[in-house]
């Protein structure tokens, strides 16, 4: 390899690094061109013999580094295989942008100067910069293929001649400049949704225009709408779709009765959260003969009313799911459908799609059928009411509830024995006044009544998936949306194993699927009631893959099912509606559906599910910060729930509100971050803060704009 030389640029002196950058740019901005050395000398205006020799040396190194390839007749070309990549741009407000390649692999750093002002989640094409020794890969955006959402939410700062949107996002370093004529009536302090219209190359700030005013910052409605807008979720319902729903008739016709099984005289009830309005599912039960029960899982027949391609359907596709924020539901379907026509309300005749099971005393399914039905719910139970019947063995429909609970417990026991993973997470809930202000925090636990419903829904979903997916060996299954869940990531399992070893626990990280899942279940049973329970459960969950929708079935690892789908909630999930339609088509002898169309719908539904979950978490976080803003200076017991190079996350025991103790508030020492052992260690005093350690904290600050809680150590 040639040593670094200094030569003249044209007639001036030039360093090797400077010339190398010129060569890199020449090839990267002309990725399809090939050059001989002579052509490069001319293009780069290299007139002196030493500069030409230096260029030849650099080219030789670049061929060795696989940055360039040598073509026939001494021509050199950019090695596009691995040098030009497409993927997703991730923008960060601190300038540490990155690129996620489509084909997988490590993220690649993109400096702000090389970003071409790409926005977060834009689909881009990058060229890899020549790799310097001892430095990580770097890239340069050469094309923005597809723009992601360019809408931002923030607070307007309006002055005499212009305005800015002050964003709290961690993806944008600079505020958005808004010309006065693009304010849409927005006033200083208003929360607004702003669309970026351009970002000139030489401008520090992007330019934007207001597309919606959400209201005054701090107002509960405004803030909830801001969270939805931040995630690109709708916060209003299109009037045209509402109008289409109003025109629908909920009347059951003589033809409907004639072509459906009649379950109106069979004992049927719903069990739901006490504040629920949309009742997707109901259970019926009757004795057939000694030791044999008929259990019906009845699901609202949404597909009877919502036809593919209609205005209501198009809006449902776009939304793909209902969104559940702390104080409201943003429904997938118009209210007239989800709360009235389709909802299985007590004492009202409704159309349903049902899976009817003949079960013996051991919860073994002797026979089943999937049929369209007419049902009439006798009673609407809240979970708490059903739980009371289970505990006291008295109340309305006591015999039926207790029998269903007995069968559900057997089903659950079998499922866990087969290797299903038993995650029973505690949900944080808020008691909220009429203005949306959080008054207190409580925890929602899954009790027997919840598990009763869960087991029969799982059974119905699994049965429907098996009915379509299980085919003889020489036959191809028809296109169908499955709910799939892959095996845990092996590296994450290893990390989990190392982490729990600090608390004296072990898990298997290799072996059969059942052996690994059973060892995870043993761990979850061992930690129950211990101070580290929440922490170990959280880290265990992170080791799991996310469940998603796909027409390509790989089974559901977490549930230990070979076939699983979502059939039981068509009011609030679009995949269930797809399943209902395809099931009807296939049961009538119809041909298989188009694979690409349904896989695209599955991918979209999976993405929208994740977005809705993020918005839900953001609304919980907002209410936690609002709740703790009333407790500035109060001391709480907590546990270290996260360790990073910038500080500690601490979760308060009594209300699960998580906040951060920044490094500067950790006392008079310099702390080093031990990533492998999840801890910070002081250099001088050797004080150690580890994940899971109990700590006393004092609430220092509560920033609602950033949804951020700052704690300090109380000791």
PDB file of N, CA, C and O in Angstrom, residues 297-300 353-355 370-371 457 460-462 464-465 480 564-570 573 575-577 579-580 583:
ATOM      1  N   UNK A 297     -69.378 -20.277  20.177  1.00  0.00           N
ATOM      2  CA  UNK A 297     -68.626 -19.011  20.196  1.00  0.00           C
ATOM      3  C   UNK A 297     -69.223 -18.176  19.062  1.00  0.00           C
ATOM      4  O   UNK A 297     -69.046 -18.500  17.882  1.00  0.00           O
ATOM      5  N   UNK A 298     -69.970 -17.141  19.425  1.00  0.00           N
ATOM      6  CA  UNK A 298     -70.722 -16.349  18.443  1.00  0.00           C
ATOM      7  C   UNK A 298     -70.039 -14.997  18.239  1.00  0.00           C
ATOM      8  O   UNK A 298     -69.825 -14.252  19.207  1.00  0.00           O
ATOM      9  N   UNK A 299     -69.730 -14.692  16.989  1.00  0.00           N
ATOM     10  CA  UNK A 299     -68.988 -13.473  16.665  1.00  0.00           C
ATOM     11  C   UNK A 299     -69.851 -12.578  15.774  1.00  0.00           C
ATOM     12  O   UNK A 299     -70.503 -13.065  14.840  1.00  0.00           O
ATOM     13  N   UNK A 300     -69.857 -11.289  16.061  1.00  0.00           N
ATOM     14  CA  UNK A 300     -70.648 -10.331  15.270  1.00  0.00           C
ATOM     15  C   UNK A 300     -70.378 -10.520  13.776  1.00  0.00           C
ATOM     16  O   UNK A 300     -69.225 -10.551  13.346  1.00  0.00           O
ATOM     17  N   UNK A 353     -71.558 -14.965  13.257  1.00  0.00           N
ATOM     18  CA  UNK A 353     -70.806 -16.033  12.584  1.00  0.00           C
ATOM     19  C   UNK A 353     -70.269 -16.875  13.732  1.00  0.00           C
ATOM     20  O   UNK A 353     -69.590 -16.348  14.613  1.00  0.00           O
ATOM     21  N   UNK A 354     -70.584 -18.158  13.748  1.00  0.00           N
ATOM     22  CA  UNK A 354     -70.365 -18.943  14.972  1.00  0.00           C
ATOM     23  C   UNK A 354     -69.563 -20.213  14.723  1.00  0.00           C
ATOM     24  O   UNK A 354     -69.662 -20.833  13.662  1.00  0.00           O
ATOM     25  N   UNK A 355     -68.769 -20.572  15.735  1.00  0.00           N
ATOM     26  CA  UNK A 355     -68.133 -21.897  15.762  1.00  0.00           C
ATOM     27  C   UNK A 355     -68.799 -22.644  16.909  1.00  0.00           C
ATOM     28  O   UNK A 355     -68.748 -22.205  18.062  1.00  0.00           O
ATOM     29  N   UNK A 370     -68.915 -24.646  11.606  1.00  0.00           N
ATOM     30  CA  UNK A 370     -68.776 -23.192  11.456  1.00  0.00           C
ATOM     31  C   UNK A 370     -69.977 -22.732  10.647  1.00  0.00           C
ATOM     32  O   UNK A 370     -70.148 -23.125   9.486  1.00  0.00           O
ATOM     33  N   UNK A 371     -70.840 -21.926  11.270  1.00  0.00           N
ATOM     34  CA  UNK A 371     -72.126 -21.594  10.640  1.00  0.00           C
ATOM     35  C   UNK A 371     -72.520 -20.134  10.894  1.00  0.00           C
ATOM     36  O   UNK A 371     -72.097 -19.529  11.879  1.00  0.00           O
ATOM     37  N   UNK A 457     -62.062 -18.000  22.879  1.00  0.00           N
ATOM     38  CA  UNK A 457     -61.684 -17.239  21.679  1.00  0.00           C
ATOM     39  C   UNK A 457     -60.486 -17.908  20.990  1.00  0.00           C
ATOM     40  O   UNK A 457     -60.441 -18.031  19.764  1.00  0.00           O
ATOM     41  N   UNK A 460     -61.729 -20.993  19.155  1.00  0.00           N
ATOM     42  CA  UNK A 460     -62.441 -20.666  17.910  1.00  0.00           C
ATOM     43  C   UNK A 460     -61.446 -20.234  16.825  1.00  0.00           C
ATOM     44  O   UNK A 460     -61.522 -20.688  15.676  1.00  0.00           O
ATOM     45  N   UNK A 461     -60.494 -19.374  17.185  1.00  0.00           N
ATOM     46  CA  UNK A 461     -59.495 -18.897  16.214  1.00  0.00           C
ATOM     47  C   UNK A 461     -58.663 -20.052  15.660  1.00  0.00           C
ATOM     48  O   UNK A 461     -58.403 -20.133  14.459  1.00  0.00           O
ATOM     49  N   UNK A 462     -58.259 -20.924  16.560  1.00  0.00           N
ATOM     50  CA  UNK A 462     -57.439 -22.078  16.154  1.00  0.00           C
ATOM     51  C   UNK A 462     -58.237 -23.026  15.244  1.00  0.00           C
ATOM     52  O   UNK A 462     -57.728 -23.502  14.222  1.00  0.00           O
ATOM     53  N   UNK A 464     -60.846 -22.382  13.285  1.00  0.00           N
ATOM     54  CA  UNK A 464     -61.055 -21.782  11.960  1.00  0.00           C
ATOM     55  C   UNK A 464     -59.778 -21.902  11.124  1.00  0.00           C
ATOM     56  O   UNK A 464     -59.829 -22.263   9.940  1.00  0.00           O
ATOM     57  N   UNK A 465     -58.628 -21.624  11.742  1.00  0.00           N
ATOM     58  CA  UNK A 465     -57.348 -21.710  11.013  1.00  0.00           C
ATOM     59  C   UNK A 465     -57.073 -23.142  10.560  1.00  0.00           C
ATOM     60  O   UNK A 465     -56.624 -23.373   9.432  1.00  0.00           O
ATOM     61  N   UNK A 480     -55.160 -17.617   2.975  1.00  0.00           N
ATOM     62  CA  UNK A 480     -55.888 -17.306   4.212  1.00  0.00           C
ATOM     63  C   UNK A 480     -54.971 -16.502   5.133  1.00  0.00           C
ATOM     64  O   UNK A 480     -53.781 -16.802   5.231  1.00  0.00           O
ATOM     65  N   UNK A 564     -53.206 -20.826  13.529  1.00  0.00           N
ATOM     66  CA  UNK A 564     -53.917 -19.835  14.344  1.00  0.00           C
ATOM     67  C   UNK A 564     -54.279 -18.649  13.454  1.00  0.00           C
ATOM     68  O   UNK A 564     -53.549 -18.285  12.536  1.00  0.00           O
ATOM     69  N   UNK A 565     -55.451 -18.076  13.702  1.00  0.00           N
ATOM     70  CA  UNK A 565     -55.862 -16.880  12.955  1.00  0.00           C
ATOM     71  C   UNK A 565     -56.629 -15.971  13.901  1.00  0.00           C
ATOM     72  O   UNK A 565     -56.773 -16.265  15.088  1.00  0.00           O
ATOM     73  N   UNK A 566     -57.099 -14.843  13.394  1.00  0.00           N
ATOM     74  CA  UNK A 566     -57.972 -13.962  14.167  1.00  0.00           C
ATOM     75  C   UNK A 566     -59.343 -13.920  13.502  1.00  0.00           C
ATOM     76  O   UNK A 566     -59.486 -13.415  12.388  1.00  0.00           O
ATOM     77  N   UNK A 567     -60.336 -14.469  14.208  1.00  0.00           N
ATOM     78  CA  UNK A 567     -61.702 -14.589  13.704  1.00  0.00           C
ATOM     79  C   UNK A 567     -62.692 -13.871  14.621  1.00  0.00           C
ATOM     80  O   UNK A 567     -63.790 -13.530  14.214  1.00  0.00           O
ATOM     81  N   UNK A 568     -62.267 -13.616  15.872  1.00  0.00           N
ATOM     82  CA  UNK A 568     -63.228 -13.293  16.931  1.00  0.00           C
ATOM     83  C   UNK A 568     -63.474 -11.800  17.184  1.00  0.00           C
ATOM     84  O   UNK A 568     -64.263 -11.472  18.063  1.00  0.00           O
ATOM     85  N   UNK A 569     -62.815 -10.896  16.447  1.00  0.00           N
ATOM     86  CA  UNK A 569     -63.022  -9.454  16.710  1.00  0.00           C
ATOM     87  C   UNK A 569     -63.151  -8.618  15.439  1.00  0.00           C
ATOM     88  O   UNK A 569     -62.394  -7.667  15.246  1.00  0.00           O
ATOM     89  N   UNK A 570     -64.109  -8.924  14.565  1.00  0.00           N
ATOM     90  CA  UNK A 570     -64.199  -8.173  13.301  1.00  0.00           C
ATOM     91  C   UNK A 570     -64.671  -6.729  13.468  1.00  0.00           C
ATOM     92  O   UNK A 570     -64.529  -5.932  12.549  1.00  0.00           O
ATOM     93  N   UNK A 573     -60.854  -5.302  14.353  1.00  0.00           N
ATOM     94  CA  UNK A 573     -59.623  -5.705  13.634  1.00  0.00           C
ATOM     95  C   UNK A 573     -59.969  -6.085  12.204  1.00  0.00           C
ATOM     96  O   UNK A 573     -60.848  -6.932  11.989  1.00  0.00           O
ATOM     97  N   UNK A 575     -58.129  -7.841   9.923  1.00  0.00           N
ATOM     98  CA  UNK A 575     -57.849  -9.229   9.536  1.00  0.00           C
ATOM     99  C   UNK A 575     -59.004 -10.183   9.837  1.00  0.00           C
ATOM    100  O   UNK A 575     -59.268 -11.111   9.067  1.00  0.00           O
ATOM    101  N   UNK A 576     -59.721  -9.961  10.945  1.00  0.00           N
ATOM    102  CA  UNK A 576     -60.869 -10.813  11.286  1.00  0.00           C
ATOM    103  C   UNK A 576     -61.963 -10.700  10.226  1.00  0.00           C
ATOM    104  O   UNK A 576     -62.632 -11.683   9.891  1.00  0.00           O
ATOM    105  N   UNK A 577     -62.133  -9.491   9.697  1.00  0.00           N
ATOM    106  CA  UNK A 577     -63.130  -9.261   8.650  1.00  0.00           C
ATOM    107  C   UNK A 577     -62.718  -9.993   7.365  1.00  0.00           C
ATOM    108  O   UNK A 577     -63.550 -10.603   6.695  1.00  0.00           O
ATOM    109  N   UNK A 579     -60.898 -12.702   7.298  1.00  0.00           N
ATOM    110  CA  UNK A 579     -61.094 -14.123   7.610  1.00  0.00           C
ATOM    111  C   UNK A 579     -62.563 -14.510   7.429  1.00  0.00           C
ATOM    112  O   UNK A 579     -62.879 -15.544   6.838  1.00  0.00           O
ATOM    113  N   UNK A 580     -63.485 -13.678   7.922  1.00  0.00           N
ATOM    114  CA  UNK A 580     -64.926 -13.956   7.779  1.00  0.00           C
ATOM    115  C   UNK A 580     -65.312 -14.080   6.302  1.00  0.00           C
ATOM    116  O   UNK A 580     -66.026 -14.999   5.913  1.00  0.00           O
ATOM    117  N   UNK A 583     -63.671 -17.214   4.661  1.00  0.00           N
ATOM    118  CA  UNK A 583     -64.291 -18.417   5.225  1.00  0.00           C
ATOM    119  C   UNK A 583     -65.636 -18.682   4.538  1.00  0.00           C
ATOM    120  O   UNK A 583     -65.926 -19.815   4.123  1.00  0.00           O
TER     121      UNK A 583
END
